mmCIF file of C-alpha atoms and ligand atoms in Angstrom:
data_model
loop_
_atom_site.group_PDB
_atom_site.id
_atom_site.type_symbol
_atom_site.label_atom_id
_atom_site.label_comp_id
_atom_site.label_asym_id
_atom_site.label_seq_id
_atom_site.Cartn_x
_atom_site.Cartn_y
_atom_site.Cartn_z
ATOM 1 C CA MET A 1 16.732 -9.567 5.412
ATOM 2 C CA ALA A 2 14.310 -8.743 8.429
ATOM 3 C CA LEU A 3 10.639 -8.524 9.158
ATOM 4 C CA LEU A 4 9.751 -4.397 9.458
ATOM 5 C CA THR A 5 6.893 -3.460 11.449
ATOM 6 C CA ILE A 6 3.388 -2.761 9.863
ATOM 7 C CA LEU A 7 2.161 1.345 10.978
ATOM 8 C CA GLU A 8 -1.129 0.547 12.041
ATOM 9 C CA TYR A 9 -4.512 3.120 11.496
ATOM 10 C CA PRO A 10 -5.564 5.619 13.314
ATOM 11 C CA ASP A 11 -1.246 6.372 13.199
ATOM 12 C CA PRO A 12 -0.669 9.448 12.455
ATOM 13 C CA ARG A 13 2.447 8.583 10.414
ATOM 14 C CA LEU A 14 -0.009 7.154 7.720
ATOM 15 C CA ARG A 15 -0.655 10.565 6.715
ATOM 16 C CA THR A 16 2.982 11.351 5.766
ATOM 17 C CA LYS A 17 3.265 12.702 2.816
ATOM 18 C CA ALA A 18 6.018 10.591 0.490
ATOM 19 C CA ARG A 19 8.958 11.767 -1.619
ATOM 20 C CA PRO A 20 10.045 10.420 -5.024
ATOM 21 C CA VAL A 21 13.099 7.751 -4.442
ATOM 22 C CA THR A 22 16.614 8.968 -5.792
ATOM 23 C CA ALA A 23 19.375 6.725 -4.652
ATOM 24 C CA PHE A 24 18.610 3.382 -7.115
ATOM 25 C CA ASP A 25 21.010 1.655 -4.463
ATOM 26 C CA ALA A 26 21.925 -0.497 -2.434
ATOM 27 C CA GLU A 27 20.083 0.213 -0.082
ATOM 28 C CA LEU A 28 17.166 0.416 -1.965
ATOM 29 C CA ARG A 29 17.045 -2.867 -3.118
ATOM 30 C CA GLN A 30 17.584 -4.631 0.787
ATOM 31 C CA ARG A 31 14.396 -2.694 1.467
ATOM 32 C CA ILE A 32 12.642 -3.950 -0.873
ATOM 33 C CA GLU A 33 13.083 -7.550 0.080
ATOM 34 C CA ASP A 34 12.331 -6.126 3.435
ATOM 35 C CA MET A 35 9.369 -5.517 2.327
ATOM 36 C CA PHE A 36 8.745 -8.304 -0.228
ATOM 37 C CA GLU A 37 9.520 -10.454 3.782
ATOM 38 C CA THR A 38 6.865 -8.253 5.504
ATOM 39 C CA MET A 39 4.136 -8.543 3.234
ATOM 40 C CA TYR A 40 4.692 -12.293 2.575
ATOM 41 C CA ALA A 41 4.255 -12.636 6.835
ATOM 42 C CA ALA A 42 1.189 -10.495 6.911
ATOM 43 C CA PRO A 43 0.810 -11.955 4.508
ATOM 44 C CA GLY A 44 -0.775 -9.419 2.306
ATOM 45 C CA ILE A 45 -0.382 -8.110 -1.281
ATOM 46 C CA GLY A 46 0.643 -4.977 -1.620
ATOM 47 C CA LEU A 47 2.729 -2.988 1.019
ATOM 48 C CA ALA A 48 3.584 0.466 0.328
ATOM 49 C CA ALA A 49 6.493 1.749 2.065
ATOM 50 C CA SER A 50 4.539 4.382 4.296
ATOM 51 C CA GLN A 51 3.340 1.147 6.178
ATOM 52 C CA ILE A 52 6.465 0.564 7.063
ATOM 53 C CA ASP A 53 7.593 4.717 8.093
ATOM 54 C CA TRP A 54 9.352 4.531 5.055
ATOM 55 C CA HIS A 55 8.188 8.118 3.283
ATOM 56 C CA HIS A 56 8.883 7.554 -0.020
ATOM 57 C CA GLN A 57 7.565 6.246 -3.209
ATOM 58 C CA LEU A 58 7.854 2.706 -3.063
ATOM 59 C CA ILE A 59 5.503 -0.211 -3.406
ATOM 60 C CA VAL A 60 5.989 -3.443 -3.801
ATOM 61 C CA MET A 61 3.226 -6.141 -4.595
ATOM 62 C CA ASP A 62 2.279 -10.153 -6.009
ATOM 63 C CA LEU A 63 -0.664 -10.652 -6.445
ATOM 64 C CA THR A 64 -0.522 -14.469 -6.944
ATOM 65 C CA GLU A 65 -1.021 -17.155 -4.015
ATOM 66 C CA ASP A 66 2.744 -19.504 -4.426
ATOM 67 C CA ARG A 67 5.286 -15.368 -4.445
ATOM 68 C CA SER A 68 5.994 -16.485 -8.179
ATOM 69 C CA GLY A 69 4.954 -12.922 -9.281
ATOM 70 C CA ARG A 70 7.048 -9.613 -7.428
ATOM 71 C CA GLN A 71 6.210 -6.397 -8.628
ATOM 72 C CA VAL A 72 7.783 -3.250 -7.357
ATOM 73 C CA PHE A 73 6.885 0.196 -8.612
ATOM 74 C CA ILE A 74 9.194 3.784 -7.469
ATOM 75 C CA ASN A 75 7.937 6.934 -7.977
ATOM 76 C CA PRO A 76 4.369 5.821 -9.528
ATOM 77 C CA GLU A 77 2.100 7.900 -11.770
ATOM 78 C CA ILE A 78 -1.375 8.041 -12.990
ATOM 79 C CA LEU A 79 -1.879 8.273 -16.462
ATOM 80 C CA SER A 80 -4.896 8.175 -17.448
ATOM 81 C CA LYS A 81 -8.134 6.297 -15.024
ATOM 82 C CA GLU A 82 -11.549 4.930 -17.163
ATOM 83 C CA GLY A 83 -14.473 3.569 -15.886
ATOM 84 C CA SER A 84 -15.031 2.389 -12.183
ATOM 85 C CA ALA A 85 -14.504 -0.981 -10.604
ATOM 86 C CA ALA A 86 -16.027 -0.499 -6.444
ATOM 87 C CA GLY A 87 -14.916 -3.974 -4.905
ATOM 88 C CA GLU A 88 -14.194 -4.788 -0.854
ATOM 89 C CA GLU A 89 -10.307 -3.648 -0.090
ATOM 90 C CA GLY A 90 -8.861 -4.477 2.974
ATOM 91 C CA CYS A 91 -5.408 -2.891 4.466
ATOM 92 C CA LEU A 92 -2.433 -4.733 5.718
ATOM 93 C CA SER A 93 -2.528 -1.483 8.550
ATOM 94 C CA VAL A 94 -5.940 -1.606 9.433
ATOM 95 C CA PRO A 95 -5.986 -5.256 10.189
ATOM 96 C CA GLY A 96 -9.418 -7.541 9.823
ATOM 97 C CA ILE A 97 -11.505 -4.580 7.803
ATOM 98 C CA TYR A 98 -12.889 -4.889 4.644
ATOM 99 C CA ASP A 99 -15.277 -2.934 3.030
ATOM 100 C CA ASP A 100 -15.970 -0.990 -1.243
ATOM 101 C CA VAL A 101 -14.386 1.116 -2.229
ATOM 102 C CA PRO A 102 -14.633 3.304 -5.697
ATOM 103 C CA ARG A 103 -11.711 2.365 -7.975
ATOM 104 C CA ALA A 104 -10.887 3.110 -11.377
ATOM 105 C CA GLU A 105 -11.589 0.097 -13.487
ATOM 106 C CA ARG A 106 -8.849 0.902 -15.873
ATOM 107 C CA ILE A 107 -5.735 3.173 -15.723
ATOM 108 C CA SER A 108 -2.652 3.750 -17.094
ATOM 109 C CA ALA A 109 0.535 4.421 -15.201
ATOM 110 C CA ARG A 110 4.554 4.555 -15.373
ATOM 111 C CA TRP A 111 6.659 4.231 -12.715
ATOM 112 C CA GLN A 112 10.152 2.860 -12.227
ATOM 113 C CA ASP A 113 11.827 -0.688 -11.547
ATOM 114 C CA ALA A 114 14.237 -1.494 -9.274
ATOM 115 C CA ASP A 115 17.022 -0.712 -11.091
ATOM 116 C CA GLY A 116 15.271 3.116 -11.762
ATOM 117 C CA GLN A 117 14.105 1.864 -15.468
ATOM 118 C CA TRP A 118 10.456 3.513 -16.245
ATOM 119 C CA GLN A 119 7.743 1.271 -17.075
ATOM 120 C CA GLN A 120 4.891 2.548 -18.609
ATOM 121 C CA GLN A 121 2.062 0.103 -19.130
ATOM 122 C CA SER A 122 -2.290 -0.096 -19.066
ATOM 123 C CA LEU A 123 -3.693 -2.458 -16.246
ATOM 124 C CA ASP A 124 -7.131 -3.392 -14.872
ATOM 125 C CA GLY A 125 -8.371 -6.227 -12.560
ATOM 126 C CA LEU A 126 -7.420 -5.692 -9.002
ATOM 127 C CA LEU A 127 -3.570 -5.027 -10.267
ATOM 128 C CA ALA A 128 -4.795 -1.544 -11.191
ATOM 129 C CA VAL A 129 -7.252 -1.796 -8.167
ATOM 130 C CA CYS A 130 -4.523 -2.315 -6.182
ATOM 131 C CA LEU A 131 -2.228 0.135 -8.154
ATOM 132 C CA GLN A 132 -4.495 2.590 -6.787
ATOM 133 C CA HIS A 133 -4.555 1.380 -3.343
ATOM 134 C CA GLU A 134 -1.488 1.239 -2.583
ATOM 135 C CA MET A 135 -0.604 5.584 -3.965
ATOM 136 C CA ASP A 136 -3.415 6.412 -1.870
ATOM 137 C CA HIS A 137 -0.924 4.754 0.713
ATOM 138 C CA LEU A 138 2.269 7.267 -0.661
ATOM 139 C CA ASP A 139 -0.773 10.109 -1.088
ATOM 140 C CA GLY A 140 -1.032 10.130 2.804
ATOM 141 C CA LYS A 141 -4.278 7.925 2.778
ATOM 142 C CA LEU A 142 -5.824 4.862 3.357
ATOM 143 C CA PHE A 143 -9.361 3.096 1.971
ATOM 144 C CA VAL A 144 -11.069 4.158 5.308
ATOM 145 C CA ASP A 145 -10.752 7.508 3.805
ATOM 146 C CA TYR A 146 -13.484 6.522 1.296
ATOM 147 C CA LEU A 147 -16.009 5.419 4.669
ATOM 148 C CA SER A 148 -18.551 6.997 6.240
ATOM 149 C CA GLU A 149 -17.242 8.721 10.011
ATOM 150 C CA LEU A 150 -19.824 6.700 12.037
ATOM 151 C CA LYS A 151 -18.046 3.632 9.798
ATOM 152 C CA ARG A 152 -14.311 4.920 10.708
ATOM 153 C CA GLN A 153 -15.629 5.615 15.263
ATOM 154 C CA ARG A 154 -16.504 1.712 14.729
ATOM 155 C CA ILE A 155 -13.312 0.907 13.012
ATOM 156 C CA ARG A 156 -11.253 2.858 15.465
ATOM 157 C CA LYS A 157 -13.081 1.071 18.192
ATOM 158 C CA LYS A 158 -12.659 -1.976 17.245
ATOM 159 C CA LEU A 159 -8.680 -2.077 16.526
ATOM 160 C CA ASP A 160 -8.533 -0.369 19.902
ATOM 161 C CA LYS A 161 -10.342 -2.970 21.406
ATOM 162 C CA GLU A 162 -7.781 -5.642 20.083
ATOM 163 C CA ARG A 163 -4.752 -4.311 20.173
ATOM 164 C CA ARG A 164 -5.142 -4.291 23.826
ATOM 165 C CA SER A 165 -6.228 -7.222 24.158
ATOM 166 C CA ARG A 166 -3.034 -8.139 22.301
ATOM 167 C CA THR A 167 -1.102 -6.056 24.789
ATOM 168 C CA ALA A 168 -3.185 -7.724 28.083
HETATM 169 NI NI1 NI B 201 -3.152 -0.765 2.305
#
């Protein structure tokens, strides 16, 4: 297993649109393992392949505290959305920043699992919000895109300052 580097805002590679996953093979399974390890180490509850510079439609997630709820979403699609849920979000690619983002409260989604089998489910709560956040990544979008330009400027300055002090 390997820890992968997580790209950080405003890295332009985070803007890449992910292509569908077509090969459900050992290489994909290894990548999923590495992504879980990277996400747990960060620590975080969700990670999209875009964030580790692999631009295919793959998301890993675990919303539990004891790492018992591993979920994999491949080639996900949202079939319908309902209601609104504005909550505070954070992102491993925008470390230390949290802000409110408007999301649908309930979604119906379908996706393939690690074996390529299609799954379909209605999701709500944190799971629904988290999947919408991660699917944005696959589309080259970040949660800070929902904020004002002024806020984004402040965030870029803050992250830049932190990166400089990390390497100093
Ligand atoms: Ni994120």
